[in-house]
Amino acid sequence: MEHVNTSFQMILDTTEELIREKGCRQTTLQDIISKTGLSKGAIYHYVTGKDELLGLVLKARIEQMNAKFHEAVNNPTSQGLENPLQLIATGIAQTSHHEDVTNKIFIYLLSQMDNPKVSDIMKGVYQYTLNTCVQWIEVGQQSGVIPPTVEKVKVAEGMLMFMYGLRVQNTIRQEAGSMNMQDMMQFMFRSLQ
């Protein structure tokens, strides 16, 4: 995702706020239009519908994690895998919490995969997230903290399977599982060796 402008960021923020208040099913594009004060045309300039907007909220959250990842990697005090892995583990813990907006969106869209448009949106979100994870592994390989023999696509797919599994598990349980931040970091560290 490229840098977003102020109007679009307001749409994303408003969408998250409304979903926290009303949930995904009850939030409509009209709600978003009313709350932002933007015209219908302004909203449709960015998206063709609510589901596409929800997919963009998911991508925006990945982009926020990506920006934080690059800040951690480029921080002169950051050495090795610990700081970037801690950041990623924190992001996974946050987004897999059953009350997190992006988790609610993920589960909502996942429940509608029989709709071809939603299926395409979710495939796009998956591919975007996978590409971002692959890039993180490449950064680690280029800096010498991840061995070049690590199969970046397979490991990235495993990370997504882990992350998506946590989302579903925590939604079903309505609470976080027994895996803590340190457990997540160890899991990721072992996968990257």
PDB file of C-alpha atoms in Angstrom:
ATOM      1  CA  MET A   1       0.000   0.000   0.000  1.00  0.00           C
ATOM      2  CA  GLU A   2       1.292   3.405  -0.783  1.00  0.00           C
ATOM      3  CA  HIS A   3       1.247   6.452   1.471  1.00  0.00           C
ATOM      4  CA  VAL A   4      -2.379   7.415   2.163  1.00  0.00           C
ATOM      5  CA  ASN A   5      -3.737  10.939   2.041  1.00  0.00           C
ATOM      6  CA  THR A   6      -5.575  12.677   4.871  1.00  0.00           C
ATOM      7  CA  SER A   7      -9.115  12.028   3.560  1.00  0.00           C
ATOM      8  CA  PHE A   8      -8.472   8.343   3.030  1.00  0.00           C
ATOM      9  CA  GLN A   9      -6.812   8.022   6.436  1.00  0.00           C
ATOM     10  CA  MET A  10      -9.912   9.636   7.962  1.00  0.00           C
ATOM     11  CA  ILE A  11     -12.071   7.056   6.162  1.00  0.00           C
ATOM     12  CA  LEU A  12      -9.919   4.205   7.515  1.00  0.00           C
ATOM     13  CA  ASP A  13      -9.935   5.621  11.063  1.00  0.00           C
ATOM     14  CA  THR A  14     -13.686   6.232  10.979  1.00  0.00           C
ATOM     15  CA  THR A  15     -14.301   2.715   9.689  1.00  0.00           C
ATOM     16  CA  GLU A  16     -12.307   1.250  12.582  1.00  0.00           C
ATOM     17  CA  GLU A  17     -14.150   3.449  15.080  1.00  0.00           C
ATOM     18  CA  LEU A  18     -17.575   2.439  13.745  1.00  0.00           C
ATOM     19  CA  ILE A  19     -16.677  -1.243  13.759  1.00  0.00           C
ATOM     20  CA  ARG A  20     -15.610  -0.950  17.400  1.00  0.00           C
ATOM     21  CA  GLU A  21     -18.979   0.644  18.163  1.00  0.00           C
ATOM     22  CA  LYS A  22     -21.355  -1.296  15.909  1.00  0.00           C
ATOM     23  CA  GLY A  23     -19.534  -4.318  14.516  1.00  0.00           C
ATOM     24  CA  CYS A  24     -18.837  -5.200  10.887  1.00  0.00           C
ATOM     25  CA  ARG A  25     -22.308  -6.331   9.853  1.00  0.00           C
ATOM     26  CA  GLN A  26     -24.068  -3.247  11.229  1.00  0.00           C
ATOM     27  CA  THR A  27     -21.563  -0.702   9.885  1.00  0.00           C
ATOM     28  CA  THR A  28     -22.607   0.660   6.499  1.00  0.00           C
ATOM     29  CA  LEU A  29     -20.948   2.926   3.968  1.00  0.00           C
ATOM     30  CA  GLN A  30     -23.688   5.444   4.765  1.00  0.00           C
ATOM     31  CA  ASP A  31     -22.534   5.398   8.423  1.00  0.00           C
ATOM     32  CA  ILE A  32     -18.990   6.115   7.258  1.00  0.00           C
ATOM     33  CA  ILE A  33     -20.157   8.895   4.930  1.00  0.00           C
ATOM     34  CA  SER A  34     -22.194  10.497   7.731  1.00  0.00           C
ATOM     35  CA  LYS A  35     -19.456  10.254  10.340  1.00  0.00           C
ATOM     36  CA  THR A  36     -16.664  11.552   8.074  1.00  0.00           C
ATOM     37  CA  GLY A  37     -18.749  14.311   6.525  1.00  0.00           C
ATOM     38  CA  LEU A  38     -17.389  13.317   3.118  1.00  0.00           C
ATOM     39  CA  SER A  39     -19.622  12.931   0.103  1.00  0.00           C
ATOM     40  CA  LYS A  40     -20.653   9.577  -1.296  1.00  0.00           C
ATOM     41  CA  GLY A  41     -18.509  10.350  -4.343  1.00  0.00           C
ATOM     42  CA  ALA A  42     -15.478  10.990  -2.127  1.00  0.00           C
ATOM     43  CA  ILE A  43     -15.836   7.548  -0.522  1.00  0.00           C
ATOM     44  CA  TYR A  44     -16.417   5.849  -3.867  1.00  0.00           C
ATOM     45  CA  HIS A  45     -13.315   7.586  -5.205  1.00  0.00           C
ATOM     46  CA  TYR A  46     -11.335   5.194  -2.982  1.00  0.00           C
ATOM     47  CA  VAL A  47     -13.483   2.051  -2.810  1.00  0.00           C
ATOM     48  CA  THR A  48     -16.315   0.326  -4.637  1.00  0.00           C
ATOM     49  CA  GLY A  49     -17.970  -0.943  -1.462  1.00  0.00           C
ATOM     50  CA  LYS A  50     -17.752  -1.750   2.213  1.00  0.00           C
ATOM     51  CA  ASP A  51     -15.961  -5.077   1.790  1.00  0.00           C
ATOM     52  CA  GLU A  52     -13.191  -3.489  -0.246  1.00  0.00           C
ATOM     53  CA  LEU A  53     -12.827  -0.806   2.424  1.00  0.00           C
ATOM     54  CA  LEU A  54     -12.568  -3.461   5.138  1.00  0.00           C
ATOM     55  CA  GLY A  55      -9.837  -5.208   3.147  1.00  0.00           C
ATOM     56  CA  LEU A  56      -7.963  -1.910   2.928  1.00  0.00           C
ATOM     57  CA  VAL A  57      -8.193  -1.509   6.715  1.00  0.00           C
ATOM     58  CA  LEU A  58      -6.463  -4.906   7.033  1.00  0.00           C
ATOM     59  CA  LYS A  59      -3.761  -3.863   4.569  1.00  0.00           C
ATOM     60  CA  ALA A  60      -3.281  -0.543   6.357  1.00  0.00           C
ATOM     61  CA  ARG A  61      -2.626  -2.347   9.638  1.00  0.00           C
ATOM     62  CA  ILE A  62       0.016  -4.519   7.942  1.00  0.00           C
ATOM     63  CA  GLU A  63       1.568  -1.368   6.499  1.00  0.00           C
ATOM     64  CA  GLN A  64       1.690   0.175   9.994  1.00  0.00           C
ATOM     65  CA  MET A  65       3.483  -2.946  11.269  1.00  0.00           C
ATOM     66  CA  ASN A  66       5.820  -2.780   8.292  1.00  0.00           C
ATOM     67  CA  ALA A  67       6.730   0.845   9.072  1.00  0.00           C
ATOM     68  CA  LYS A  68       7.430  -0.061  12.721  1.00  0.00           C
ATOM     69  CA  PHE A  69       9.479  -3.068  11.584  1.00  0.00           C
ATOM     70  CA  HIS A  70      11.693  -0.862   9.406  1.00  0.00           C
ATOM     71  CA  GLU A  71      12.070   1.660  12.250  1.00  0.00           C
ATOM     72  CA  ALA A  72      13.223  -1.144  14.561  1.00  0.00           C
ATOM     73  CA  VAL A  73      15.609  -2.594  11.965  1.00  0.00           C
ATOM     74  CA  ASN A  74      17.090   0.811  11.153  1.00  0.00           C
ATOM     75  CA  ASN A  75      17.484   1.806  14.808  1.00  0.00           C
ATOM     76  CA  PRO A  76      21.238   1.861  15.536  1.00  0.00           C
ATOM     77  CA  THR A  77      20.665   0.195  18.933  1.00  0.00           C
ATOM     78  CA  SER A  78      18.805  -2.725  17.340  1.00  0.00           C
ATOM     79  CA  GLN A  79      20.966  -5.782  16.806  1.00  0.00           C
ATOM     80  CA  GLY A  80      19.945  -9.240  15.734  1.00  0.00           C
ATOM     81  CA  LEU A  81      16.413 -10.562  15.602  1.00  0.00           C
ATOM     82  CA  GLU A  82      15.137  -9.659  19.066  1.00  0.00           C
ATOM     83  CA  ASN A  83      13.692  -6.169  18.495  1.00  0.00           C
ATOM     84  CA  PRO A  84      12.062  -6.926  15.110  1.00  0.00           C
ATOM     85  CA  LEU A  85      10.670 -10.253  16.387  1.00  0.00           C
ATOM     86  CA  GLN A  86       9.307  -8.594  19.506  1.00  0.00           C
ATOM     87  CA  LEU A  87       7.607  -5.980  17.353  1.00  0.00           C
ATOM     88  CA  ILE A  88       6.091  -8.640  15.078  1.00  0.00           C
ATOM     89  CA  ALA A  89       4.992 -10.757  18.060  1.00  0.00           C
ATOM     90  CA  THR A  90       3.349  -7.698  19.611  1.00  0.00           C
ATOM     91  CA  GLY A  91       1.504  -7.025  16.354  1.00  0.00           C
ATOM     92  CA  ILE A  92       0.356 -10.642  16.098  1.00  0.00           C
ATOM     93  CA  ALA A  93      -0.848 -10.627  19.708  1.00  0.00           C
ATOM     94  CA  GLN A  94      -2.746  -7.378  19.159  1.00  0.00           C
ATOM     95  CA  THR A  95      -4.399  -8.314  15.859  1.00  0.00           C
ATOM     96  CA  SER A  96      -5.324 -11.829  17.005  1.00  0.00           C
ATOM     97  CA  HIS A  97      -7.147 -10.548  20.108  1.00  0.00           C
ATOM     98  CA  HIS A  98     -10.844 -11.306  19.678  1.00  0.00           C
ATOM     99  CA  GLU A  99     -11.779  -7.647  20.338  1.00  0.00           C
ATOM    100  CA  ASP A 100      -9.281  -6.136  17.871  1.00  0.00           C
ATOM    101  CA  VAL A 101     -10.965  -4.352  14.958  1.00  0.00           C
ATOM    102  CA  THR A 102      -8.800  -6.050  12.351  1.00  0.00           C
ATOM    103  CA  ASN A 103      -9.587  -9.452  13.823  1.00  0.00           C
ATOM    104  CA  LYS A 104     -13.301  -8.669  13.652  1.00  0.00           C
ATOM    105  CA  ILE A 105     -12.876  -7.597  10.025  1.00  0.00           C
ATOM    106  CA  PHE A 106     -10.816 -10.692   9.206  1.00  0.00           C
ATOM    107  CA  ILE A 107     -13.426 -13.063  10.664  1.00  0.00           C
ATOM    108  CA  TYR A 108     -16.282 -11.127   9.039  1.00  0.00           C
ATOM    109  CA  LEU A 109     -14.699 -11.252   5.578  1.00  0.00           C
ATOM    110  CA  LEU A 110     -13.630 -14.862   6.045  1.00  0.00           C
ATOM    111  CA  SER A 111     -17.260 -15.792   6.744  1.00  0.00           C
ATOM    112  CA  GLN A 112     -18.205 -14.398   3.327  1.00  0.00           C
ATOM    113  CA  MET A 113     -15.654 -16.184   1.173  1.00  0.00           C
ATOM    114  CA  ASP A 114     -18.477 -17.661  -0.928  1.00  0.00           C
ATOM    115  CA  ASN A 115     -18.852 -14.165  -2.429  1.00  0.00           C
ATOM    116  CA  PRO A 116     -16.315 -13.983  -5.308  1.00  0.00           C
ATOM    117  CA  LYS A 117     -15.582 -10.299  -4.671  1.00  0.00           C
ATOM    118  CA  VAL A 118     -14.850 -10.945  -0.982  1.00  0.00           C
ATOM    119  CA  SER A 119     -12.788 -13.983  -1.941  1.00  0.00           C
ATOM    120  CA  ASP A 120     -10.664 -11.783  -4.215  1.00  0.00           C
ATOM    121  CA  ILE A 121     -10.305  -9.176  -1.456  1.00  0.00           C
ATOM    122  CA  MET A 122      -9.134 -11.785   1.041  1.00  0.00           C
ATOM    123  CA  LYS A 123      -6.733 -13.312  -1.477  1.00  0.00           C
ATOM    124  CA  GLY A 124      -5.325  -9.818  -2.034  1.00  0.00           C
ATOM    125  CA  VAL A 125      -4.936  -9.234   1.716  1.00  0.00           C
ATOM    126  CA  TYR A 126      -3.269 -12.633   2.090  1.00  0.00           C
ATOM    127  CA  GLN A 127      -0.849 -11.972  -0.780  1.00  0.00           C
ATOM    128  CA  TYR A 128      -0.047  -8.487   0.527  1.00  0.00           C
ATOM    129  CA  THR A 129       0.655  -9.856   3.999  1.00  0.00           C
ATOM    130  CA  LEU A 130       2.695 -12.756   2.605  1.00  0.00           C
ATOM    131  CA  ASN A 131       4.799 -10.394   0.467  1.00  0.00           C
ATOM    132  CA  THR A 132       5.432  -8.179   3.501  1.00  0.00           C
ATOM    133  CA  CYS A 133       6.540 -11.170   5.599  1.00  0.00           C
ATOM    134  CA  VAL A 134       8.833 -12.353   2.783  1.00  0.00           C
ATOM    135  CA  GLN A 135      10.373  -8.860   2.647  1.00  0.00           C
ATOM    136  CA  TRP A 136      11.000  -8.956   6.419  1.00  0.00           C
ATOM    137  CA  ILE A 137      12.812 -12.265   6.043  1.00  0.00           C
ATOM    138  CA  GLU A 138      14.848 -10.874   3.126  1.00  0.00           C
ATOM    139  CA  VAL A 139      15.883  -7.898   5.275  1.00  0.00           C
ATOM    140  CA  GLY A 140      17.051 -10.325   7.948  1.00  0.00           C
ATOM    141  CA  GLN A 141      18.945 -12.390   5.389  1.00  0.00           C
ATOM    142  CA  GLN A 142      20.604  -9.313   3.884  1.00  0.00           C
ATOM    143  CA  SER A 143      21.738  -8.152   7.311  1.00  0.00           C
ATOM    144  CA  GLY A 144      23.057 -11.624   8.159  1.00  0.00           C
ATOM    145  CA  VAL A 145      20.759 -12.385  11.126  1.00  0.00           C
ATOM    146  CA  ILE A 146      18.688 -14.945   9.197  1.00  0.00           C
ATOM    147  CA  PRO A 147      20.551 -17.698   7.354  1.00  0.00           C
ATOM    148  CA  PRO A 148      20.365 -17.503   3.541  1.00  0.00           C
ATOM    149  CA  THR A 149      19.196 -21.151   3.525  1.00  0.00           C
ATOM    150  CA  VAL A 150      15.858 -20.230   5.136  1.00  0.00           C
ATOM    151  CA  GLU A 151      13.135 -20.741   2.543  1.00  0.00           C
ATOM    152  CA  LYS A 152      11.549 -17.317   2.878  1.00  0.00           C
ATOM    153  CA  VAL A 153       8.223 -18.058   1.154  1.00  0.00           C
ATOM    154  CA  LYS A 154       7.633 -21.293   3.084  1.00  0.00           C
ATOM    155  CA  VAL A 155       8.522 -19.666   6.403  1.00  0.00           C
ATOM    156  CA  ALA A 156       6.342 -16.633   5.604  1.00  0.00           C
ATOM    157  CA  GLU A 157       3.440 -18.955   4.739  1.00  0.00           C
ATOM    158  CA  GLY A 158       3.968 -20.746   8.058  1.00  0.00           C
ATOM    159  CA  MET A 159       3.922 -17.416   9.911  1.00  0.00           C
ATOM    160  CA  LEU A 160       0.631 -16.477   8.247  1.00  0.00           C
ATOM    161  CA  MET A 161      -0.838 -19.870   9.073  1.00  0.00           C
ATOM    162  CA  PHE A 162       0.207 -19.320  12.693  1.00  0.00           C
ATOM    163  CA  MET A 163      -1.190 -15.768  12.776  1.00  0.00           C
ATOM    164  CA  TYR A 164      -4.478 -16.691  11.110  1.00  0.00           C
ATOM    165  CA  GLY A 165      -4.813 -19.716  13.395  1.00  0.00           C
ATOM    166  CA  LEU A 166      -4.419 -17.483  16.451  1.00  0.00           C
ATOM    167  CA  ARG A 167      -7.108 -15.150  15.102  1.00  0.00           C
ATOM    168  CA  VAL A 168      -9.593 -17.998  14.717  1.00  0.00           C
ATOM    169  CA  GLN A 169      -8.645 -19.653  18.021  1.00  0.00           C
ATOM    170  CA  ASN A 170      -9.012 -16.444  20.005  1.00  0.00           C
ATOM    171  CA  THR A 171     -12.314 -15.646  18.296  1.00  0.00           C
ATOM    172  CA  ILE A 172     -13.712 -19.058  19.177  1.00  0.00           C
ATOM    173  CA  ARG A 173     -12.427 -18.921  22.761  1.00  0.00           C
ATOM    174  CA  GLN A 174     -13.265 -15.193  23.175  1.00  0.00           C
ATOM    175  CA  GLU A 175      -9.967 -14.861  25.010  1.00  0.00           C
ATOM    176  CA  ALA A 176      -6.262 -15.124  24.331  1.00  0.00           C
ATOM    177  CA  GLY A 177      -4.734 -18.589  24.275  1.00  0.00           C
ATOM    178  CA  SER A 178      -1.967 -19.753  26.577  1.00  0.00           C
ATOM    179  CA  MET A 179       0.814 -18.678  24.199  1.00  0.00           C
ATOM    180  CA  ASN A 180       2.502 -15.528  25.534  1.00  0.00           C
ATOM    181  CA  MET A 181       4.761 -13.018  23.775  1.00  0.00           C
ATOM    182  CA  GLN A 182       7.926 -14.926  24.641  1.00  0.00           C
ATOM    183  CA  ASP A 183       6.423 -18.152  23.243  1.00  0.00           C
ATOM    184  CA  MET A 184       5.578 -16.365  19.984  1.00  0.00           C
ATOM    185  CA  MET A 185       9.081 -14.932  19.702  1.00  0.00           C
ATOM    186  CA  GLN A 186      10.628 -18.362  20.299  1.00  0.00           C
ATOM    187  CA  PHE A 187       8.341 -19.928  17.693  1.00  0.00           C
ATOM    188  CA  MET A 188       9.346 -17.317  15.126  1.00  0.00           C
ATOM    189  CA  PHE A 189      13.034 -17.494  16.080  1.00  0.00           C
ATOM    190  CA  ARG A 190      13.070 -21.294  15.589  1.00  0.00           C
ATOM    191  CA  SER A 191      11.304 -20.913  12.225  1.00  0.00           C
ATOM    192  CA  LEU A 192      13.966 -18.494  11.030  1.00  0.00           C
ATOM    193  CA  GLN A 193      16.966 -20.691  11.831  1.00  0.00           C
TER     194      GLN A 193
END
